[in-house]
PDB file of C-alpha atoms in Angstrom:
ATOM      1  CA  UNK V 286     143.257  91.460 144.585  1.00  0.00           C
ATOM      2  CA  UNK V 287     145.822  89.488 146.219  1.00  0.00           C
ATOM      3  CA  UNK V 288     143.838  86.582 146.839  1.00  0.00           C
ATOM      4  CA  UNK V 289     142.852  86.489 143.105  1.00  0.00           C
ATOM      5  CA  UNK V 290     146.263  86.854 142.217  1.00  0.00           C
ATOM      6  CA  UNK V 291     147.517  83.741 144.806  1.00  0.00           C
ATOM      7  CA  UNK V 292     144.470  81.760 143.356  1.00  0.00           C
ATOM      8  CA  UNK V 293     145.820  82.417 139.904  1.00  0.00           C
ATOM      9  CA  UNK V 294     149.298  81.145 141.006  1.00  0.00           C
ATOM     10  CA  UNK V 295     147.868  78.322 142.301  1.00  0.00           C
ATOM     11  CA  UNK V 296     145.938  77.002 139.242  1.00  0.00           C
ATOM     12  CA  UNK V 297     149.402  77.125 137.093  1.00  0.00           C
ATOM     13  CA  UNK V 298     151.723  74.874 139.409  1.00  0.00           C
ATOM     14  CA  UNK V 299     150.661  71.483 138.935  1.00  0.00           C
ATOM     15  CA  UNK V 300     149.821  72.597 134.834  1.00  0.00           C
ATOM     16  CA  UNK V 301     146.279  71.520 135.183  1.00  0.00           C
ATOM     17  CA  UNK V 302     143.449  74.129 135.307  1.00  0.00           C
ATOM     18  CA  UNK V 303     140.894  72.013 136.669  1.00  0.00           C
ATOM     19  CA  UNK V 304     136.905  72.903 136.166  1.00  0.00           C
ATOM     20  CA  UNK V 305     137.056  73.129 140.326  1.00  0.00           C
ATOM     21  CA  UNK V 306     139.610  75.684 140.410  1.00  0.00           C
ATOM     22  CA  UNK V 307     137.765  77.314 137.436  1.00  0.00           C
ATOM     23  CA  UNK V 308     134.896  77.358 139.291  1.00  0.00           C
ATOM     24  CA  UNK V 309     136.840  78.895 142.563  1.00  0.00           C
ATOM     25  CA  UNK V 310     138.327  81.470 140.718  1.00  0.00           C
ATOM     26  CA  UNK V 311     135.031  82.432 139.064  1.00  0.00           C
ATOM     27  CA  UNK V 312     133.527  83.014 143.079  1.00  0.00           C
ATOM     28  CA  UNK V 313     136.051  84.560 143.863  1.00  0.00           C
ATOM     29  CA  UNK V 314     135.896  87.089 140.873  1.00  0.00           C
ATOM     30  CA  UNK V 315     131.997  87.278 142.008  1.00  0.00           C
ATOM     31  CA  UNK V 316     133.269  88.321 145.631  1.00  0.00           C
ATOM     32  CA  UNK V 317     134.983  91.298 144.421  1.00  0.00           C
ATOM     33  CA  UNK V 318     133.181  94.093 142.607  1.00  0.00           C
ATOM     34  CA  UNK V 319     136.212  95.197 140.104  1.00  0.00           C
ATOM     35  CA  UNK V 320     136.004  98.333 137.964  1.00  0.00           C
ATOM     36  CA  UNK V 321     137.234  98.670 134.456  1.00  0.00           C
ATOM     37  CA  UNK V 322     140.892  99.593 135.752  1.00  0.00           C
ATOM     38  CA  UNK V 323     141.171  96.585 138.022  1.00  0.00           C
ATOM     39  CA  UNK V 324     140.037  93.746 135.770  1.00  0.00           C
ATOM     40  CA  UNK V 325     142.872  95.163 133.361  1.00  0.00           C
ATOM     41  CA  UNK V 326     145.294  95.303 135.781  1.00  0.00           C
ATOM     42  CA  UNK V 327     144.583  91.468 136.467  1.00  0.00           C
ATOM     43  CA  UNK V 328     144.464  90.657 132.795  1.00  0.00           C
ATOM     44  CA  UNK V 329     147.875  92.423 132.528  1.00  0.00           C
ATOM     45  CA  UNK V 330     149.204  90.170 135.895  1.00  0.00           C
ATOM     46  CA  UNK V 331     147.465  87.178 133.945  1.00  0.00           C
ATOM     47  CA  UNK V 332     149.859  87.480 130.710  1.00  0.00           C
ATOM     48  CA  UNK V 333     152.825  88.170 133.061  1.00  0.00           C
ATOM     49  CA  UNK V 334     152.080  85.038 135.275  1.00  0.00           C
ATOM     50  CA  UNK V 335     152.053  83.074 131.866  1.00  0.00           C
ATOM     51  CA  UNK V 336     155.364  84.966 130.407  1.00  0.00           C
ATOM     52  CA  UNK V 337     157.026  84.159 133.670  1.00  0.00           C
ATOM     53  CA  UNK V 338     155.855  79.952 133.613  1.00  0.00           C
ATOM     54  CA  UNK V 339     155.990  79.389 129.456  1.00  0.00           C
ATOM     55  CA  UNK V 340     158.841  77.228 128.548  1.00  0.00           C
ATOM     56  CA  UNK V 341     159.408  74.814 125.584  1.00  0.00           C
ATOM     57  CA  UNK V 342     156.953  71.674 127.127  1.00  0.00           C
ATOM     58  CA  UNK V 343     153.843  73.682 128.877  1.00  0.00           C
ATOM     59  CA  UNK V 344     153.092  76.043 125.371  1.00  0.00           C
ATOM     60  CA  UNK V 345     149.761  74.371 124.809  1.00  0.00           C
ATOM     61  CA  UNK V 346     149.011  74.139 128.799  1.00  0.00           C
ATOM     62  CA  UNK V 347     149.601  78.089 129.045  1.00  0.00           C
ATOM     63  CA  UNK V 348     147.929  79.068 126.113  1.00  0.00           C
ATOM     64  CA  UNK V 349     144.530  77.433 127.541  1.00  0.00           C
ATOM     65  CA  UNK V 350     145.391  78.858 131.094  1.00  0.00           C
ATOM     66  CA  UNK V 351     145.529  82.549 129.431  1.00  0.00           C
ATOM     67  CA  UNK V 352     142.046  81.385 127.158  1.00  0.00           C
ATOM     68  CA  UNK V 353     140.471  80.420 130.498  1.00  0.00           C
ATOM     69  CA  UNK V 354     142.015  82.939 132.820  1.00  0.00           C
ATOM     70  CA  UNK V 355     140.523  85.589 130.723  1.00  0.00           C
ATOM     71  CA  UNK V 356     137.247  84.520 130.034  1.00  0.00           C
ATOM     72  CA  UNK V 357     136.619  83.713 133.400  1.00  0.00           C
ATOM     73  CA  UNK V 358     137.263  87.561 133.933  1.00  0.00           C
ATOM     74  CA  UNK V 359     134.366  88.391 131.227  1.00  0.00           C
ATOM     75  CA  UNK V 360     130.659  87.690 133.109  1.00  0.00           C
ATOM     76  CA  UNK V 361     128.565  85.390 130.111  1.00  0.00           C
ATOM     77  CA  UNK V 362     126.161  87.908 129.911  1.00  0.00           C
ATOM     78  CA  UNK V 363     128.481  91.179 128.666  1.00  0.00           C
ATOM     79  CA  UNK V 364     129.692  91.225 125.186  1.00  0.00           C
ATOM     80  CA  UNK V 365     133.224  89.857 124.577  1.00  0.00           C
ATOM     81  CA  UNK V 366     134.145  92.831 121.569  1.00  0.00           C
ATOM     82  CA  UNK V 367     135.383  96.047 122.424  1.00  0.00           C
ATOM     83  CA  UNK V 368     135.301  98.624 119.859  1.00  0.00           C
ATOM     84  CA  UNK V 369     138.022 101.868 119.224  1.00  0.00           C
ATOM     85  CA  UNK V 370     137.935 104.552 116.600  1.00  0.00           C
ATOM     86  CA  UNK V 371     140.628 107.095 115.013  1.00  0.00           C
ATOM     87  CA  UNK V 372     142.182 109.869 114.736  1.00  0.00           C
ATOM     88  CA  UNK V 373     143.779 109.469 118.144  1.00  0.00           C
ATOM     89  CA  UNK V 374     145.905 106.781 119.661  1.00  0.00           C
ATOM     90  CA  UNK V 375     143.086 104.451 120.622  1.00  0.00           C
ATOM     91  CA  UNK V 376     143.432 101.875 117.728  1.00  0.00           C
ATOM     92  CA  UNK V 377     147.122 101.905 117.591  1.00  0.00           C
ATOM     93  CA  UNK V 378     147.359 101.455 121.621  1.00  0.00           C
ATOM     94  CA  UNK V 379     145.138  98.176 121.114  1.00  0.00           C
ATOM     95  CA  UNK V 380     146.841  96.981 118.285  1.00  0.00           C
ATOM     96  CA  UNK V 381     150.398  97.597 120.132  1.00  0.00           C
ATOM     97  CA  UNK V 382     148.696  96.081 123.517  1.00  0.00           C
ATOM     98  CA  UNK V 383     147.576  92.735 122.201  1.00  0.00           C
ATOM     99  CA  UNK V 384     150.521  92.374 120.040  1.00  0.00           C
ATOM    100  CA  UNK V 385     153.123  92.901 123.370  1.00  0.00           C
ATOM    101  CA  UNK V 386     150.309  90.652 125.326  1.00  0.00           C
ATOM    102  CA  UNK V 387     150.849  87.647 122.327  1.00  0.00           C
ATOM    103  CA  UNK V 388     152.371  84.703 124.227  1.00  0.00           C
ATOM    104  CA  UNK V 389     152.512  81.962 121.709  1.00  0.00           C
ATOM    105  CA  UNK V 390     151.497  83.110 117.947  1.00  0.00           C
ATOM    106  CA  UNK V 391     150.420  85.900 115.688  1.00  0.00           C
ATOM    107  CA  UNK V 392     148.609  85.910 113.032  1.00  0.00           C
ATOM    108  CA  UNK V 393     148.033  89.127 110.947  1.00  0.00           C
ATOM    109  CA  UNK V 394     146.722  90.051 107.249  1.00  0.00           C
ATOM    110  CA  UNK V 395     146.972  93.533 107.050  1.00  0.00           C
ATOM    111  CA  UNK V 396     146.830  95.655 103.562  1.00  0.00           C
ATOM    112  CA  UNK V 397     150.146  97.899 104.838  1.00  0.00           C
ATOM    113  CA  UNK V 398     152.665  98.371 107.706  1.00  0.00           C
ATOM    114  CA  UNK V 399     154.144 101.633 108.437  1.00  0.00           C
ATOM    115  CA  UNK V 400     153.642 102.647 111.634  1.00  0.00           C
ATOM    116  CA  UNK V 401     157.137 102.736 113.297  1.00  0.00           C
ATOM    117  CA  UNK V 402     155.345 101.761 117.056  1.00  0.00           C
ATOM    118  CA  UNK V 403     153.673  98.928 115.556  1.00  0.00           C
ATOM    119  CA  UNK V 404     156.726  97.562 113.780  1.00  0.00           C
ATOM    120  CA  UNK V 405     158.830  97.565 116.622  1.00  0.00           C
ATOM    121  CA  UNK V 406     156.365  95.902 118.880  1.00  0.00           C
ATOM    122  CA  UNK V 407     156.201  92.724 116.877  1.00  0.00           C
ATOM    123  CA  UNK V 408     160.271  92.736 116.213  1.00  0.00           C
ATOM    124  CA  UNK V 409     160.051  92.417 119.781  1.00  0.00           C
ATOM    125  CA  UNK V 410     157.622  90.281 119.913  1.00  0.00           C
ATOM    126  CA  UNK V 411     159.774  88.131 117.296  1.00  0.00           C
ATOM    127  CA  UNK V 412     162.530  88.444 119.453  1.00  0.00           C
ATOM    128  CA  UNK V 413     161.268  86.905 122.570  1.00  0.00           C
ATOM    129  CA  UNK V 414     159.567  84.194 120.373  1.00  0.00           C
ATOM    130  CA  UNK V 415     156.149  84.485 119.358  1.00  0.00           C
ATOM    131  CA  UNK V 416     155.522  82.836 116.568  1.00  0.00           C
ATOM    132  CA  UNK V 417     154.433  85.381 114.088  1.00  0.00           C
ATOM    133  CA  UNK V 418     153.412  84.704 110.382  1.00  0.00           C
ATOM    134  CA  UNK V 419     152.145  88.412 107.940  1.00  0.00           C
ATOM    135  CA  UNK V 420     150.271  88.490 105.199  1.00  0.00           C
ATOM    136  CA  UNK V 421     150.022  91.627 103.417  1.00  0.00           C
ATOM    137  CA  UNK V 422     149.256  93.154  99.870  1.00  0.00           C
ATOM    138  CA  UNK V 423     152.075  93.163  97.504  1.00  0.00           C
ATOM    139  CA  UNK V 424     151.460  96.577  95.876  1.00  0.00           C
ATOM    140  CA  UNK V 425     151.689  98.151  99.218  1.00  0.00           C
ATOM    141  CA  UNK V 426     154.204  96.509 100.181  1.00  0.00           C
ATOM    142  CA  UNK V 427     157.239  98.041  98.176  1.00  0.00           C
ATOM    143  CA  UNK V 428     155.712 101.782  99.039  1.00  0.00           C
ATOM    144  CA  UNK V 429     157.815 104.346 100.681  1.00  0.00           C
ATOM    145  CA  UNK V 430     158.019 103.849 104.560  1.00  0.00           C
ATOM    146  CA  UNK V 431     156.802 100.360 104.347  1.00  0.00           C
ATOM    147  CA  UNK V 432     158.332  98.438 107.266  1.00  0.00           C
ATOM    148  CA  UNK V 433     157.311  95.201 104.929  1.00  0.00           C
ATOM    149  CA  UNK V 434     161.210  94.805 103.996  1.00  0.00           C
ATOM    150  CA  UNK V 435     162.470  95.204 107.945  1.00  0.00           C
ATOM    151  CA  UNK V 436     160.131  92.441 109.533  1.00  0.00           C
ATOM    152  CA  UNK V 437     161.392  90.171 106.200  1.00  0.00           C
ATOM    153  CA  UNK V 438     165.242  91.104 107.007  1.00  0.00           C
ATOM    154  CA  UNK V 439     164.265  90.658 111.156  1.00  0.00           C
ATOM    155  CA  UNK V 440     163.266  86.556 109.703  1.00  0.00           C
ATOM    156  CA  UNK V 441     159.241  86.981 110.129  1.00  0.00           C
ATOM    157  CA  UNK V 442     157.674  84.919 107.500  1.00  0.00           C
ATOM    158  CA  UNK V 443     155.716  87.069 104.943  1.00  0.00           C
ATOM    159  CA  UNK V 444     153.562  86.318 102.101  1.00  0.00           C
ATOM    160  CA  UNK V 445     151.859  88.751  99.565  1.00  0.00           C
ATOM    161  CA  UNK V 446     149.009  88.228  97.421  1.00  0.00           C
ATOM    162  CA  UNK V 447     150.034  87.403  93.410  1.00  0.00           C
ATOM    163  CA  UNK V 448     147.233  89.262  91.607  1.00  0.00           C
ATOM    164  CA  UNK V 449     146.529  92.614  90.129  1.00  0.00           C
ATOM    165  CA  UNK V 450     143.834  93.275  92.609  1.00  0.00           C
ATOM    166  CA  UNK V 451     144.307  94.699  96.513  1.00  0.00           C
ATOM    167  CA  UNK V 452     144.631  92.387  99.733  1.00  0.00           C
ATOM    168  CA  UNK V 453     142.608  94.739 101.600  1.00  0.00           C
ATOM    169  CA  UNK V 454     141.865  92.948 104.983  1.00  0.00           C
ATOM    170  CA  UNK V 455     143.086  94.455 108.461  1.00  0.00           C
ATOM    171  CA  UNK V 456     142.741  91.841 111.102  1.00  0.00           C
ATOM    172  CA  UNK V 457     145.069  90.012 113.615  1.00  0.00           C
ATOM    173  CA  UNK V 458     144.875  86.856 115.471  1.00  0.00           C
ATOM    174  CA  UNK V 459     146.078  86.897 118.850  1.00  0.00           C
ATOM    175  CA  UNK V 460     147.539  83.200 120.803  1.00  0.00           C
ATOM    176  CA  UNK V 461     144.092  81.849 118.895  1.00  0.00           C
ATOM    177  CA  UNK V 462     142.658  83.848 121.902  1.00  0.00           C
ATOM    178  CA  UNK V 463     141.379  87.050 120.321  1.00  0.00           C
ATOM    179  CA  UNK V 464     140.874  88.842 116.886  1.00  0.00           C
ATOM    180  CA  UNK V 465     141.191  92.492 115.404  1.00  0.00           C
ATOM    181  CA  UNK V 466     139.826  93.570 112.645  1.00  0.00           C
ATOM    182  CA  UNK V 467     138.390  97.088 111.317  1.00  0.00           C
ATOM    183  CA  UNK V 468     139.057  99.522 108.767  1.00  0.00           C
ATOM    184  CA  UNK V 469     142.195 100.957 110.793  1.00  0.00           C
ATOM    185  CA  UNK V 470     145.232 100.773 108.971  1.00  0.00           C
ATOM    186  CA  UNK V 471     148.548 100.453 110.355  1.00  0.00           C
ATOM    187  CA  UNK V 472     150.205 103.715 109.253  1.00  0.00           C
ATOM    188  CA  UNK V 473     150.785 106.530 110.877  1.00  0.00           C
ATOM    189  CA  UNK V 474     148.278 108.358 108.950  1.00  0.00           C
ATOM    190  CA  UNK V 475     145.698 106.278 109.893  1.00  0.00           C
ATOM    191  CA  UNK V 476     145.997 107.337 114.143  1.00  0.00           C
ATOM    192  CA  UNK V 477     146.951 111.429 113.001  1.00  0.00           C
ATOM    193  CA  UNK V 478     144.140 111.924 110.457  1.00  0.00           C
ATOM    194  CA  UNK V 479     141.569 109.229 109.243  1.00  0.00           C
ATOM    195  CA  UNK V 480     138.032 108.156 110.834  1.00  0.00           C
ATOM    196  CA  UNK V 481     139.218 104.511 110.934  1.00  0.00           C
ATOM    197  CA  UNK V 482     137.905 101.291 113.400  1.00  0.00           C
ATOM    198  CA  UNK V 483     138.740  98.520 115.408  1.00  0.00           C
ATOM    199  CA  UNK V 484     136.828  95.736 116.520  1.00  0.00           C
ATOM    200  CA  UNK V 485     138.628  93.668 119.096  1.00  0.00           C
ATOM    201  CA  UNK V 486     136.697  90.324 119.679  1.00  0.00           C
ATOM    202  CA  UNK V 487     137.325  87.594 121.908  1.00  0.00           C
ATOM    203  CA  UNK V 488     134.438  85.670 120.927  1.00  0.00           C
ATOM    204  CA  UNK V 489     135.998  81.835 119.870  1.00  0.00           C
ATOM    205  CA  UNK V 490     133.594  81.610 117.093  1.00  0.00           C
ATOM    206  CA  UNK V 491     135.157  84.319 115.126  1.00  0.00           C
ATOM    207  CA  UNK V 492     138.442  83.663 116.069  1.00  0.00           C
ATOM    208  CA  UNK V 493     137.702  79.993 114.588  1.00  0.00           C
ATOM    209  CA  UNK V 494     136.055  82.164 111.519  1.00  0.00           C
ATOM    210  CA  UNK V 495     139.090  84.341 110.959  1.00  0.00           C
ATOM    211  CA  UNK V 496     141.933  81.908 111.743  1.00  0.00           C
ATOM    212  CA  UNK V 497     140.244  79.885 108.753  1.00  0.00           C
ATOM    213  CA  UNK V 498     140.402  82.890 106.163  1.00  0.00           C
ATOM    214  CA  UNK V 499     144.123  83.620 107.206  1.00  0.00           C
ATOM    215  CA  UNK V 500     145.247  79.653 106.699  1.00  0.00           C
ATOM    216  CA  UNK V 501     142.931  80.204 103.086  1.00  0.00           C
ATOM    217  CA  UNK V 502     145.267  83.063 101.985  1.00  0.00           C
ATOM    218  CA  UNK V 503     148.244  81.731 103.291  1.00  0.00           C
ATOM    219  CA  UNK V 504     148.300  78.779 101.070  1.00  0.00           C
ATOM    220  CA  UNK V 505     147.089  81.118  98.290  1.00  0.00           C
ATOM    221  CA  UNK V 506     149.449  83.554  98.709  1.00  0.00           C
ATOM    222  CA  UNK V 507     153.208  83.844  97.986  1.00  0.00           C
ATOM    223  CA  UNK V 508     156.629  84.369  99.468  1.00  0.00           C
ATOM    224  CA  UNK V 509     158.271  87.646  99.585  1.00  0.00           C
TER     225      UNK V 509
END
């Protein structure tokens, strides 16, 4: 693990991720026979790495350094989607995860938000500069326990939908890196009670697919 680690070092200091030290880092993956709990553990040391390097004039270097890092952990041949399912923790823990793992930007059309742990993890997230844009339903939006009006007052730009119908979508764009979507929604309810999914893809074409519906309903949409 250490020599993965030092290799990962290596490929940020001169801010070019070069297909040869791609390639090294890819043998060098294929050397070690990791389990489920040790690939995480280096996904988790490849966000710090990148928290620790980002400044103001490497943002686009870092973000393809995470896109790469990452892959390079998933072998072609095994799916790049993970799937979660409520009652239970297991949607809100990925939702929470990728949110505190968001380096650069996030990107999230969700019908409600309610759920206190969620909310907190992006004002954080806000607060230590991730560029974060919502998009959410306006109906649902002025319910009771909402946290629609606290992300507004924290200065997260939020836009509703102006018809009589629902904005029903749950998804989230993470760094342009990875998507959620699923029937989960983020209340509280939702983790206690409710047979709800999550889909968690890193696969670039629906990242590409589902960054293009959020810009769609952005310029749709209006202010809060």
């Amino acid at each position: 693990m250490d020599e993965l680690l030092t290799n990962l070092r290596s490929t940020i200091a001169d801010e070019i991720f070069s297909k040869t030290e791609k390639r090294t880092f890819k043998s060098l993956l294929a050397e070690h026979t990791l389990n489920s709990q040790q690939v995480d553990f280096l996904r988790s040391k490849i966000y710090a790495l990148a928290e620790e390097h980002i400044n103001a004039h490497n943002y686009n270097f870092m973000l393809e350094w995470v896109k790469n890092a990452n892959s390079a952990l998933v072998p072609r041949e095994q799916e790049t989607s993970e799937a979660y399912f409520s009652p239970g923790d297991a949607c809100r823990n990925v939702i929470i995860h990728e949110i505190d793992s968001a380096i650069k930007q996030l990107h999230i059309c969700v019908f409600t938000i309610s759920d206190d742990s969620i909310t907190e993890s992006l004002l954080q997230a806000h607060k230590r500069g991730v560029n974060i844009k919502i998009e959410t339903d306006n109906d649902k939006s002025f319910d009771l326990g909402s946290d629609i009006k606290q992300l507004v007052h924290a200065g997260i730009p939020i836009r509703m939908d102006a018809t009589p119908n629902h904005m029903h979508h749950k998804f989230m764009i993470v760094d342009q890196c990875a998507v959620i979507t699923g029937s989960y929604n983020w209340t509280r309810s939702a983790a206690r009670y409710n047979h709800e999914n999550i889909l968690l893809s890193r696969d670039p074409g629906m990242v590409k697919i589902f960054s293009s519906q959020f810009e769609k309903l952005w310029n749709e949409m209006k202010n809060y």
